[in-house]
PDB file of C-alpha atoms in Angstrom:
ATOM      1  CA  MET A  18     -24.262  23.033  -5.045  1.00 67.00           C
ATOM      2  CA  ASN A  19     -20.908  24.436  -6.245  1.00 83.00           C
ATOM      3  CA  ARG A  20     -18.362  21.886  -7.594  1.00 97.00           C
ATOM      4  CA  LYS A  21     -15.248  21.216  -5.339  1.00 98.00           C
ATOM      5  CA  ILE A  22     -11.863  22.347  -5.605  1.00 99.00           C
ATOM      6  CA  THR A  23      -9.247  20.998  -2.808  1.00 99.00           C
ATOM      7  CA  ALA A  24      -5.970  23.178  -2.383  1.00 99.00           C
ATOM      8  CA  ALA A  25      -3.392  22.386  -0.331  1.00 99.00           C
ATOM      9  CA  VAL A  26      -0.359  24.571  -0.918  1.00 98.00           C
ATOM     10  CA  ALA A  27       2.435  25.983   1.179  1.00 97.00           C
ATOM     11  CA  PHE A  28       1.970  29.415   0.110  1.00 97.00           C
ATOM     12  CA  ASP A  29      -1.928  29.919   0.816  1.00 96.00           C
ATOM     13  CA  THR A  30      -1.439  33.493   2.211  1.00 98.00           C
ATOM     14  CA  PRO A  31      -5.016  35.346   3.122  1.00 98.00           C
ATOM     15  CA  GLU A  32      -4.365  37.308  -0.024  1.00 98.00           C
ATOM     16  CA  ARG A  33      -4.046  34.428  -2.255  1.00 99.00           C
ATOM     17  CA  ARG A  34      -6.925  32.506  -0.623  1.00 98.00           C
ATOM     18  CA  VAL A  35      -9.198  35.506  -1.220  1.00 98.00           C
ATOM     19  CA  ARG A  36      -8.112  35.774  -4.922  1.00 98.00           C
ATOM     20  CA  ILE A  37      -8.557  32.059  -5.539  1.00 99.00           C
ATOM     21  CA  ASP A  38     -11.974  31.551  -3.496  1.00 99.00           C
ATOM     22  CA  ALA A  39     -13.245  34.870  -5.506  1.00 99.00           C
ATOM     23  CA  SER A  40     -12.227  33.396  -9.081  1.00 99.00           C
ATOM     24  CA  ALA A  41     -13.364  29.878  -7.980  1.00 99.00           C
ATOM     25  CA  GLN A  42     -16.939  31.133  -6.975  1.00 98.00           C
ATOM     26  CA  LYS A  43     -17.370  33.217 -10.080  1.00 98.00           C
ATOM     27  CA  LEU A  44     -16.953  30.030 -12.137  1.00 98.00           C
ATOM     28  CA  GLY A  45     -19.114  28.029  -9.970  1.00 98.00           C
ATOM     29  CA  PHE A  46     -16.603  26.177  -7.809  1.00 98.00           C
ATOM     30  CA  GLU A  47     -16.217  26.219  -3.853  1.00 98.00           C
ATOM     31  CA  VAL A  48     -12.718  25.963  -2.584  1.00 98.00           C
ATOM     32  CA  HIS A  49     -11.632  23.460   0.508  1.00 98.00           C
ATOM     33  CA  TRP A  50      -8.698  24.579   1.844  1.00 99.00           C
ATOM     34  CA  VAL A  51      -6.372  21.691   3.695  1.00 98.00           C
ATOM     35  CA  GLU A  52      -3.021  22.453   5.639  1.00 98.00           C
ATOM     36  CA  ASN A  53      -0.111  21.524   3.113  1.00 97.00           C
ATOM     37  CA  GLY A  54       1.178  18.247   4.019  1.00 96.00           C
ATOM     38  CA  LYS A  55      -2.140  17.114   5.893  1.00 97.00           C
ATOM     39  CA  VAL A  56      -4.234  15.880   3.174  1.00 98.00           C
ATOM     40  CA  THR A  57      -6.379  12.843   3.907  1.00 97.00           C
ATOM     41  CA  ALA A  58      -8.518  10.475   1.910  1.00 96.00           C
ATOM     42  CA  GLU A  59     -11.574  12.224   2.998  1.00 96.00           C
ATOM     43  CA  ASP A  60     -10.382  15.571   1.684  1.00 97.00           C
ATOM     44  CA  VAL A  61     -10.105  14.146  -2.169  1.00 96.00           C
ATOM     45  CA  GLN A  62     -13.109  11.704  -2.252  1.00 91.00           C
ATOM     46  CA  ASP A  63     -15.457  14.003  -3.666  1.00 95.00           C
ATOM     47  CA  CYS A  64     -13.459  16.763  -5.115  1.00 97.00           C
ATOM     48  CA  GLU A  65     -13.390  17.448  -8.904  1.00 98.00           C
ATOM     49  CA  ILE A  66     -10.269  19.435  -8.858  1.00 99.00           C
ATOM     50  CA  PHE A  67      -7.000  19.397  -6.719  1.00 99.00           C
ATOM     51  CA  PHE A  68      -4.533  22.160  -6.546  1.00 99.00           C
ATOM     52  CA  GLY A  69      -1.166  21.262  -5.100  1.00 99.00           C
ATOM     53  CA  MET A  70       0.963  18.368  -4.545  1.00 98.00           C
ATOM     54  CA  LEU A  71      -1.426  15.427  -4.047  1.00 98.00           C
ATOM     55  CA  PRO A  72       0.162  12.609  -2.011  1.00 96.00           C
ATOM     56  CA  PRO A  73       0.608   9.852  -4.679  1.00 95.00           C
ATOM     57  CA  GLU A  74      -0.722   7.240  -2.598  1.00 94.00           C
ATOM     58  CA  LEU A  75      -4.160   9.017  -2.621  1.00 96.00           C
ATOM     59  CA  LEU A  76      -4.572   9.309  -6.510  1.00 94.00           C
ATOM     60  CA  ARG A  77      -6.334   6.051  -6.180  1.00 92.00           C
ATOM     61  CA  GLN A  78      -8.801   7.104  -3.824  1.00 93.00           C
ATOM     62  CA  ALA A  79      -9.624  10.466  -5.551  1.00 95.00           C
ATOM     63  CA  LYS A  80     -12.797   8.828  -7.427  1.00 94.00           C
ATOM     64  CA  SER A  81     -14.264  12.068  -8.557  1.00 97.00           C
ATOM     65  CA  LEU A  82     -10.899  13.706  -9.527  1.00 98.00           C
ATOM     66  CA  LYS A  83     -10.851  15.155 -13.016  1.00 98.00           C
ATOM     67  CA  TRP A  84      -8.074  17.646 -12.902  1.00 99.00           C
ATOM     68  CA  LEU A  85      -5.014  17.676 -10.822  1.00 98.00           C
ATOM     69  CA  GLN A  86      -3.088  21.192 -10.865  1.00 99.00           C
ATOM     70  CA  CYS A  87       0.315  20.485  -9.456  1.00 98.00           C
ATOM     71  CA  SER A  88       2.269  23.408  -7.723  1.00 98.00           C
ATOM     72  CA  PHE A  89       5.605  21.831  -8.735  1.00 96.00           C
ATOM     73  CA  ALA A  90       7.028  21.497 -12.233  1.00 95.00           C
ATOM     74  CA  GLY A  91       8.379  18.160 -11.522  1.00 92.00           C
ATOM     75  CA  VAL A  92       5.688  15.110 -11.571  1.00 92.00           C
ATOM     76  CA  ASP A  93       8.035  11.999 -11.467  1.00 91.00           C
ATOM     77  CA  CYS A  94       6.328  11.356  -8.127  1.00 92.00           C
ATOM     78  CA  TYR A  95       3.281  10.093  -9.762  1.00 93.00           C
ATOM     79  CA  ALA A  96       4.970   7.893 -12.105  1.00 88.00           C
ATOM     80  CA  ASP A  97       4.124   4.948 -10.182  1.00 87.00           C
ATOM     81  CA  GLN A  98       0.472   5.841  -9.953  1.00 87.00           C
ATOM     82  CA  ALA A  99      -0.092   6.283 -13.759  1.00 85.00           C
ATOM     83  CA  GLN A 100      -2.528   3.525 -13.842  1.00 86.00           C
ATOM     84  CA  TYR A 101      -4.814   5.483 -11.432  1.00 84.00           C
ATOM     85  CA  ALA A 102      -4.429   8.758 -13.350  1.00 87.00           C
ATOM     86  CA  GLU A 103      -5.688   7.618 -16.870  1.00 89.00           C
ATOM     87  CA  ASN A 104      -8.743   9.654 -16.779  1.00 92.00           C
ATOM     88  CA  ILE A 105      -7.415  12.774 -14.941  1.00 96.00           C
ATOM     89  CA  ALA A 106      -5.869  15.559 -16.617  1.00 97.00           C
ATOM     90  CA  ILE A 107      -2.693  16.527 -14.952  1.00 97.00           C
ATOM     91  CA  THR A 108      -1.022  19.972 -15.265  1.00 98.00           C
ATOM     92  CA  ASN A 109       2.232  21.146 -13.681  1.00 98.00           C
ATOM     93  CA  ALA A 110       3.381  24.605 -12.922  1.00 98.00           C
ATOM     94  CA  SER A 111       6.076  24.806 -15.694  1.00 97.00           C
ATOM     95  CA  GLY A 112       6.928  28.616 -16.275  1.00 97.00           C
ATOM     96  CA  ALA A 113       6.882  29.319 -12.502  1.00 98.00           C
ATOM     97  CA  TYR A 114      10.206  28.456 -11.665  1.00 98.00           C
ATOM     98  CA  GLY A 115      12.418  29.315 -14.328  1.00 98.00           C
ATOM     99  CA  ILE A 116      13.340  32.880 -12.691  1.00 98.00           C
ATOM    100  CA  THR A 117      14.065  31.729  -9.184  1.00 99.00           C
ATOM    101  CA  ILE A 118      16.287  28.576 -10.493  1.00 99.00           C
ATOM    102  CA  SER A 119      17.916  30.525 -13.145  1.00 99.00           C
ATOM    103  CA  GLU A 120      19.094  33.113 -10.563  1.00 99.00           C
ATOM    104  CA  HIS A 121      20.326  30.535  -8.333  1.00 99.00           C
ATOM    105  CA  MET A 122      22.437  29.030 -10.923  1.00 99.00           C
ATOM    106  CA  VAL A 123      23.841  32.234 -11.907  1.00 99.00           C
ATOM    107  CA  VAL A 124      24.763  32.985  -8.386  1.00 99.00           C
ATOM    108  CA  THR A 125      26.369  29.572  -7.666  1.00 99.00           C
ATOM    109  CA  LEU A 126      28.250  29.562 -11.095  1.00 99.00           C
ATOM    110  CA  LEU A 127      29.830  32.817 -10.233  1.00 99.00           C
ATOM    111  CA  MET A 128      30.658  31.668  -6.712  1.00 99.00           C
ATOM    112  CA  LEU A 129      32.611  28.794  -8.055  1.00 99.00           C
ATOM    113  CA  MET A 130      34.376  30.882 -10.865  1.00 99.00           C
ATOM    114  CA  ARG A 131      35.198  33.439  -8.403  1.00 99.00           C
ATOM    115  CA  ARG A 132      36.111  30.994  -5.790  1.00 99.00           C
ATOM    116  CA  MET A 133      33.848  32.277  -2.886  1.00 99.00           C
ATOM    117  CA  PRO A 134      33.626  29.449  -0.918  1.00 98.00           C
ATOM    118  CA  GLU A 135      37.461  29.429  -0.499  1.00 98.00           C
ATOM    119  CA  TYR A 136      37.251  33.150   0.636  1.00 99.00           C
ATOM    120  CA  HIS A 137      34.178  32.276   2.971  1.00 98.00           C
ATOM    121  CA  GLU A 138      36.510  29.686   4.787  1.00 98.00           C
ATOM    122  CA  MET A 139      39.241  32.410   4.758  1.00 98.00           C
ATOM    123  CA  GLN A 140      36.751  34.896   6.578  1.00 99.00           C
ATOM    124  CA  LYS A 141      36.132  32.382   9.216  1.00 98.00           C
ATOM    125  CA  LYS A 142      39.723  31.987   9.944  1.00 98.00           C
ATOM    126  CA  ARG A 143      40.147  35.653   9.669  1.00 99.00           C
ATOM    127  CA  GLU A 144      42.740  35.264   6.807  1.00 99.00           C
ATOM    128  CA  TRP A 145      43.609  37.854   4.086  1.00 99.00           C
ATOM    129  CA  TYR A 146      45.264  36.796   0.944  1.00 99.00           C
ATOM    130  CA  CYS A 147      44.558  36.062  -2.802  1.00 99.00           C
ATOM    131  CA  VAL A 148      43.709  32.491  -3.641  1.00 98.00           C
ATOM    132  CA  GLY A 149      44.748  32.983  -7.149  1.00 98.00           C
ATOM    133  CA  GLN A 150      43.204  32.787 -10.648  1.00 98.00           C
ATOM    134  CA  ILE A 151      39.536  32.851 -11.193  1.00 99.00           C
ATOM    135  CA  LYS A 152      37.289  32.376 -14.100  1.00 99.00           C
ATOM    136  CA  SER A 153      34.712  34.505 -15.792  1.00 99.00           C
ATOM    137  CA  VAL A 154      31.188  33.885 -17.862  1.00 99.00           C
ATOM    138  CA  MET A 155      32.785  36.250 -20.454  1.00 99.00           C
ATOM    139  CA  ASN A 156      33.836  33.919 -23.503  1.00 99.00           C
ATOM    140  CA  SER A 157      33.062  30.803 -21.386  1.00 99.00           C
ATOM    141  CA  VAL A 158      31.401  27.878 -23.381  1.00 99.00           C
ATOM    142  CA  ILE A 159      28.377  26.907 -21.448  1.00 99.00           C
ATOM    143  CA  THR A 160      26.180  23.750 -22.635  1.00 99.00           C
ATOM    144  CA  VAL A 161      22.890  23.762 -21.123  1.00 99.00           C
ATOM    145  CA  VAL A 162      21.465  20.274 -21.111  1.00 99.00           C
ATOM    146  CA  GLY A 163      17.622  20.754 -21.340  1.00 98.00           C
ATOM    147  CA  VAL A 164      16.344  24.096 -22.685  1.00 98.00           C
ATOM    148  CA  GLY A 165      12.867  24.222 -21.268  1.00 96.00           C
ATOM    149  CA  ASP A 166      11.591  26.801 -18.724  1.00 97.00           C
ATOM    150  CA  ILE A 167      14.711  26.677 -16.337  1.00 98.00           C
ATOM    151  CA  GLY A 168      17.331  25.953 -18.872  1.00 99.00           C
ATOM    152  CA  SER A 169      16.176  28.783 -21.400  1.00 99.00           C
ATOM    153  CA  ASN A 170      15.843  31.218 -18.447  1.00 99.00           C
ATOM    154  CA  PHE A 171      19.567  30.501 -17.584  1.00 99.00           C
ATOM    155  CA  ALA A 172      20.636  30.735 -21.124  1.00 99.00           C
ATOM    156  CA  LYS A 173      18.981  34.094 -21.481  1.00 99.00           C
ATOM    157  CA  ARG A 174      20.823  35.269 -18.505  1.00 99.00           C
ATOM    158  CA  VAL A 175      24.550  34.106 -19.381  1.00 99.00           C
ATOM    159  CA  LEU A 176      24.347  34.863 -22.993  1.00 99.00           C
ATOM    160  CA  PRO A 177      24.194  38.747 -22.475  1.00 99.00           C
ATOM    161  CA  MET A 178      27.017  38.040 -20.108  1.00 99.00           C
ATOM    162  CA  GLY A 179      29.592  37.098 -22.963  1.00 99.00           C
ATOM    163  CA  ALA A 180      29.042  33.387 -22.795  1.00 99.00           C
ATOM    164  CA  PHE A 181      28.893  31.057 -25.798  1.00 99.00           C
ATOM    165  CA  VAL A 182      25.657  29.149 -24.998  1.00 99.00           C
ATOM    166  CA  ARG A 183      25.205  25.541 -26.480  1.00 99.00           C
ATOM    167  CA  GLY A 184      21.650  24.091 -25.899  1.00 99.00           C
ATOM    168  CA  VAL A 185      20.714  20.319 -25.746  1.00 99.00           C
ATOM    169  CA  ARG A 186      17.151  19.064 -26.057  1.00 98.00           C
ATOM    170  CA  ARG A 187      15.374  16.019 -26.950  1.00 95.00           C
ATOM    171  CA  THR A 188      13.881  16.880 -30.224  1.00 94.00           C
ATOM    172  CA  GLU A 189      14.838  18.535 -33.535  1.00 95.00           C
ATOM    173  CA  GLY A 190      13.580  21.994 -34.088  1.00 95.00           C
ATOM    174  CA  PRO A 191      14.788  25.520 -35.216  1.00 97.00           C
ATOM    175  CA  LYS A 192      17.237  27.059 -32.981  1.00 98.00           C
ATOM    176  CA  PRO A 193      16.046  29.281 -30.332  1.00 98.00           C
ATOM    177  CA  ASP A 194      17.439  32.850 -30.016  1.00 98.00           C
ATOM    178  CA  PHE A 195      18.693  32.417 -26.591  1.00 99.00           C
ATOM    179  CA  VAL A 196      21.447  29.769 -27.436  1.00 99.00           C
ATOM    180  CA  ASP A 197      24.312  29.977 -30.134  1.00 99.00           C
ATOM    181  CA  GLU A 198      24.207  26.267 -31.194  1.00 99.00           C
ATOM    182  CA  ILE A 199      21.427  23.562 -30.670  1.00 99.00           C
ATOM    183  CA  TYR A 200      22.015  19.972 -30.074  1.00 99.00           C
ATOM    184  CA  THR A 201      19.758  16.868 -29.723  1.00 98.00           C
ATOM    185  CA  VAL A 202      20.466  14.486 -26.923  1.00 98.00           C
ATOM    186  CA  ASP A 203      21.794  11.924 -29.182  1.00 97.00           C
ATOM    187  CA  ARG A 204      24.829  14.481 -29.870  1.00 98.00           C
ATOM    188  CA  LEU A 205      25.240  15.131 -26.023  1.00 99.00           C
ATOM    189  CA  ASP A 206      29.057  14.063 -26.023  1.00 99.00           C
ATOM    190  CA  GLU A 207      29.711  16.559 -28.924  1.00 99.00           C
ATOM    191  CA  ALA A 208      27.830  19.245 -26.883  1.00 99.00           C
ATOM    192  CA  ILE A 209      29.704  18.976 -23.803  1.00 99.00           C
ATOM    193  CA  THR A 210      33.070  18.467 -25.544  1.00 99.00           C
ATOM    194  CA  GLY A 211      35.287  21.584 -24.639  1.00 99.00           C
ATOM    195  CA  ALA A 212      32.463  23.186 -22.572  1.00 99.00           C
ATOM    196  CA  ASP A 213      33.702  25.119 -19.577  1.00 99.00           C
ATOM    197  CA  VAL A 214      30.333  24.863 -17.890  1.00 99.00           C
ATOM    198  CA  VAL A 215      27.622  21.885 -18.255  1.00 99.00           C
ATOM    199  CA  ALA A 216      24.307  22.748 -16.698  1.00 99.00           C
ATOM    200  CA  LEU A 217      21.849  20.173 -16.213  1.00 99.00           C
ATOM    201  CA  CYS A 218      18.059  21.281 -16.302  1.00 98.00           C
ATOM    202  CA  LEU A 219      16.339  17.923 -16.776  1.00 96.00           C
ATOM    203  CA  PRO A 220      13.035  16.090 -15.682  1.00 92.00           C
ATOM    204  CA  GLY A 221      13.539  12.896 -13.695  1.00 87.00           C
ATOM    205  CA  THR A 222      12.776  10.030 -16.172  1.00 86.00           C
ATOM    206  CA  GLY A 223      14.375   6.774 -17.006  1.00 86.00           C
ATOM    207  CA  GLU A 224      16.197   8.295 -20.127  1.00 91.00           C
ATOM    208  CA  THR A 225      17.826  10.821 -17.896  1.00 93.00           C
ATOM    209  CA  ARG A 226      18.933   8.428 -15.183  1.00 95.00           C
ATOM    210  CA  ARG A 227      22.770   8.402 -14.638  1.00 97.00           C
ATOM    211  CA  LEU A 228      23.000  10.208 -17.847  1.00 98.00           C
ATOM    212  CA  PHE A 229      26.103  11.762 -16.474  1.00 99.00           C
ATOM    213  CA  ASP A 230      28.181   8.736 -15.257  1.00 99.00           C
ATOM    214  CA  HIS A 231      31.817   8.542 -14.567  1.00 99.00           C
ATOM    215  CA  GLU A 232      32.487   7.965 -18.408  1.00 99.00           C
ATOM    216  CA  ARG A 233      30.576  10.773 -19.659  1.00 99.00           C
ATOM    217  CA  MET A 234      31.932  13.261 -16.971  1.00 99.00           C
ATOM    218  CA  LEU A 235      35.315  12.093 -17.996  1.00 99.00           C
ATOM    219  CA  LYS A 236      34.675  13.538 -21.622  1.00 99.00           C
ATOM    220  CA  MET A 237      34.224  17.000 -20.107  1.00 99.00           C
ATOM    221  CA  LYS A 238      36.856  19.692 -20.430  1.00 99.00           C
ATOM    222  CA  PRO A 239      39.689  19.289 -17.595  1.00 99.00           C
ATOM    223  CA  GLY A 240      38.663  21.977 -14.966  1.00 99.00           C
ATOM    224  CA  ALA A 241      34.996  22.266 -16.029  1.00 99.00           C
ATOM    225  CA  ILE A 242      31.970  23.118 -13.824  1.00 99.00           C
ATOM    226  CA  LEU A 243      29.228  20.745 -13.516  1.00 99.00           C
ATOM    227  CA  MET A 244      25.770  22.013 -12.299  1.00 99.00           C
ATOM    228  CA  ASN A 245      22.659  20.101 -11.792  1.00 99.00           C
ATOM    229  CA  VAL A 246      19.124  21.821 -10.697  1.00 99.00           C
ATOM    230  CA  GLY A 247      16.949  19.145 -12.615  1.00 97.00           C
ATOM    231  CA  ARG A 248      16.741  15.824 -11.069  1.00 96.00           C
ATOM    232  CA  GLY A 249      19.374  14.092  -8.854  1.00 97.00           C
ATOM    233  CA  ASN A 250      19.156  11.001 -10.890  1.00 96.00           C
ATOM    234  CA  ALA A 251      20.873  12.335 -13.750  1.00 98.00           C
ATOM    235  CA  VAL A 252      24.249  12.331 -11.878  1.00 99.00           C
ATOM    236  CA  ASP A 253      26.451   9.583 -10.531  1.00 99.00           C
ATOM    237  CA  LEU A 254      27.460  11.261  -7.148  1.00 99.00           C
ATOM    238  CA  LEU A 255      30.072   8.944  -6.403  1.00 99.00           C
ATOM    239  CA  ALA A 256      31.687   9.287  -9.733  1.00 99.00           C
ATOM    240  CA  LEU A 257      31.370  13.117  -9.474  1.00 99.00           C
ATOM    241  CA  ASP A 258      33.181  13.153  -6.081  1.00 99.00           C
ATOM    242  CA  GLU A 259      35.994  10.825  -7.535  1.00 99.00           C
ATOM    243  CA  LEU A 260      36.398  13.481 -10.664  1.00 99.00           C
ATOM    244  CA  LEU A 261      36.375  16.501  -8.409  1.00 99.00           C
ATOM    245  CA  ARG A 262      39.102  14.979  -6.017  1.00 99.00           C
ATOM    246  CA  SER A 263      41.361  13.875  -9.030  1.00 99.00           C
ATOM    247  CA  GLY A 264      41.113  17.546 -10.142  1.00 99.00           C
ATOM    248  CA  HIS A 265      39.559  16.599 -13.534  1.00 99.00           C
ATOM    249  CA  LEU A 266      36.487  18.609 -12.801  1.00 99.00           C
ATOM    250  CA  GLY A 267      37.269  22.075 -11.481  1.00 99.00           C
ATOM    251  CA  GLY A 268      33.895  22.380  -9.537  1.00 99.00           C
ATOM    252  CA  ALA A 269      30.234  21.293  -9.088  1.00 99.00           C
ATOM    253  CA  ALA A 270      27.081  23.051  -7.962  1.00 99.00           C
ATOM    254  CA  ILE A 271      24.574  20.363  -6.954  1.00 99.00           C
ATOM    255  CA  ASP A 272      21.184  21.282  -5.786  1.00 99.00           C
ATOM    256  CA  VAL A 273      19.612  17.994  -6.477  1.00 98.00           C
ATOM    257  CA  THR A 274      20.717  14.678  -5.361  1.00 98.00           C
ATOM    258  CA  GLU A 275      19.824  10.854  -5.184  1.00 97.00           C
ATOM    259  CA  PRO A 276      19.001  10.272  -2.522  1.00 97.00           C
ATOM    260  CA  GLU A 277      17.545  13.153  -0.823  1.00 97.00           C
ATOM    261  CA  PRO A 278      18.672  14.396   1.715  1.00 98.00           C
ATOM    262  CA  LEU A 279      22.103  13.480   0.792  1.00 99.00           C
ATOM    263  CA  PRO A 280      23.436  11.208   3.580  1.00 99.00           C
ATOM    264  CA  PRO A 281      25.624  12.937   6.145  1.00 99.00           C
ATOM    265  CA  GLU A 282      28.361  10.229   5.430  1.00 99.00           C
ATOM    266  CA  HIS A 283      28.403  10.786   1.634  1.00 99.00           C
ATOM    267  CA  PRO A 284      31.930  11.629   0.443  1.00 99.00           C
ATOM    268  CA  LEU A 285      30.787  14.445  -1.657  1.00 99.00           C
ATOM    269  CA  TRP A 286      30.041  16.716   1.201  1.00 99.00           C
ATOM    270  CA  THR A 287      33.679  17.012   1.433  1.00 99.00           C
ATOM    271  CA  ALA A 288      34.846  17.121  -2.118  1.00 99.00           C
ATOM    272  CA  PRO A 289      36.844  20.044  -2.998  1.00 98.00           C
ATOM    273  CA  HIS A 290      34.954  22.903  -5.020  1.00 98.00           C
ATOM    274  CA  ALA A 291      31.791  21.253  -4.516  1.00 99.00           C
ATOM    275  CA  LEU A 292      28.764  23.914  -3.812  1.00 99.00           C
ATOM    276  CA  ILE A 293      25.727  21.686  -2.495  1.00 99.00           C
ATOM    277  CA  THR A 294      22.515  23.175  -1.720  1.00 99.00           C
ATOM    278  CA  PRO A 295      19.318  21.187  -0.189  1.00 99.00           C
ATOM    279  CA  HIS A 296      17.140  21.256  -3.308  1.00 98.00           C
ATOM    280  CA  ILE A 297      16.129  25.036  -2.680  1.00 98.00           C
ATOM    281  CA  SER A 298      16.666  26.701  -6.127  1.00 98.00           C
ATOM    282  CA  GLY A 299      13.054  26.248  -7.254  1.00 96.00           C
ATOM    283  CA  ASN A 300      11.048  26.010  -3.977  1.00 94.00           C
ATOM    284  CA  THR A 301       8.498  28.606  -2.981  1.00 96.00           C
ATOM    285  CA  SER A 302      10.516  30.834  -0.962  1.00 96.00           C
ATOM    286  CA  LEU A 303      10.253  33.500  -3.683  1.00 98.00           C
ATOM    287  CA  PRO A 304       6.939  35.204  -3.587  1.00 98.00           C
ATOM    288  CA  LEU A 305       6.877  35.966  -7.398  1.00 98.00           C
ATOM    289  CA  THR A 306       7.143  32.261  -7.901  1.00 98.00           C
ATOM    290  CA  CYS A 307       3.997  31.629  -5.723  1.00 99.00           C
ATOM    291  CA  ASP A 308       2.035  34.390  -7.507  1.00 98.00           C
ATOM    292  CA  ILE A 309       3.050  32.826 -11.057  1.00 98.00           C
ATOM    293  CA  ILE A 310       1.851  29.358  -9.714  1.00 99.00           C
ATOM    294  CA  VAL A 311      -1.655  30.873  -8.698  1.00 99.00           C
ATOM    295  CA  ASP A 312      -1.707  32.756 -11.920  1.00 99.00           C
ATOM    296  CA  ILE A 313      -1.258  29.346 -14.009  1.00 99.00           C
ATOM    297  CA  PHE A 314      -3.751  27.618 -11.899  1.00 99.00           C
ATOM    298  CA  LEU A 315      -6.576  30.422 -12.312  1.00 99.00           C
ATOM    299  CA  ASP A 316      -5.996  30.809 -16.025  1.00 99.00           C
ATOM    300  CA  ASN A 317      -6.270  26.772 -16.310  1.00 99.00           C
ATOM    301  CA  LEU A 318      -9.379  27.017 -14.051  1.00 99.00           C
ATOM    302  CA  GLU A 319     -11.099  29.458 -16.492  1.00 99.00           C
ATOM    303  CA  ARG A 320     -10.172  27.148 -19.362  1.00 99.00           C
ATOM    304  CA  TYR A 321     -11.483  24.186 -17.460  1.00 99.00           C
ATOM    305  CA  SER A 322     -14.827  25.688 -16.657  1.00 98.00           C
ATOM    306  CA  LYS A 323     -15.396  26.578 -20.317  1.00 98.00           C
ATOM    307  CA  GLY A 324     -14.402  23.280 -21.689  1.00 98.00           C
ATOM    308  CA  GLN A 325     -10.959  24.569 -23.365  1.00 98.00           C
ATOM    309  CA  ALA A 326      -7.634  22.804 -23.480  1.00 98.00           C
ATOM    310  CA  LEU A 327      -5.524  23.208 -20.457  1.00 99.00           C
ATOM    311  CA  GLN A 328      -2.093  24.743 -20.481  1.00 98.00           C
ATOM    312  CA  HIS A 329       1.120  22.827 -19.168  1.00 97.00           C
ATOM    313  CA  LEU A 330      -0.620  19.307 -19.450  1.00 97.00           C
ATOM    314  CA  VAL A 331       1.895  16.510 -18.542  1.00 94.00           C
ATOM    315  CA  ASN A 332       2.433  12.907 -19.825  1.00 88.00           C
ATOM    316  CA  LEU A 333       3.276  10.636 -16.818  1.00 86.00           C
ATOM    317  CA  LYS A 334       4.585   7.806 -19.130  1.00 78.00           C
ATOM    318  CA  MET A 335       7.193  10.539 -20.471  1.00 79.00           C
ATOM    319  CA  GLY A 336       7.871  11.943 -16.790  1.00 78.00           C
ATOM    320  CA  TYR A 337       7.109  15.653 -17.881  1.00 78.00           C
TER     321      TYR A 337
END
């Protein structure tokens, strides 16, 4: 009898199903496909492997589960269920989202620098004039806070455009080629000083919560742009709104908020130079992203079947 894999992903096209089914069967597994968002306790009771985002409340009921391959990079949704995952290997899809999120970041940064939201409003009013000075990535100082898959991909895109790139990471180590300077998080204030752009690419952990509060954002260069594509809890949104309205910050590109969705009555919606997107920078709208996630799963499935170490293992206590 084949060992059971339960799969529930939003991108299970017929072609991807055929590919996954064939690889699984070759390794002695059978895939039980479930519609994404409709996984029940019955679906996970006897599965050895789960591919997708298992509803956190079902983790304790997955008695036979040995390995959870998440289809997202972020796994903070399982933090409260860590006690039920002590004997479960959890891997994420880190490496799949760097391309799509970094491209989103470049687009939104250029939109703010070149004042495109203002021109879009002019178009709706059929107005025709120049709004004034714009900015360039060339010669800008860009601080990337979090230089994992997403942050490194963004740095690799703006560095050739002429930016001076500072990277911030948790631990000491050699300077990567894709940044001009590297800092540890204990030197964060130094890293953001004088930066024209501060881009947050952080996981959602207790350590990153409100990392950018009013006090820290006030230390940013007047007119600087703040970007957040990591987790919404890293930024105090009311403080951000205040600093945008006062003119201290020149713009903000926000793809993640706390809470989500951002409430309709939240003042940030109408803040000047705020570009808000509904957590779509890294979803599965780009087929390439989905194909990479499948690649990650199938590579790990082969490793799992051979008793080899899995790639992209996460630590729920650390949050990534």
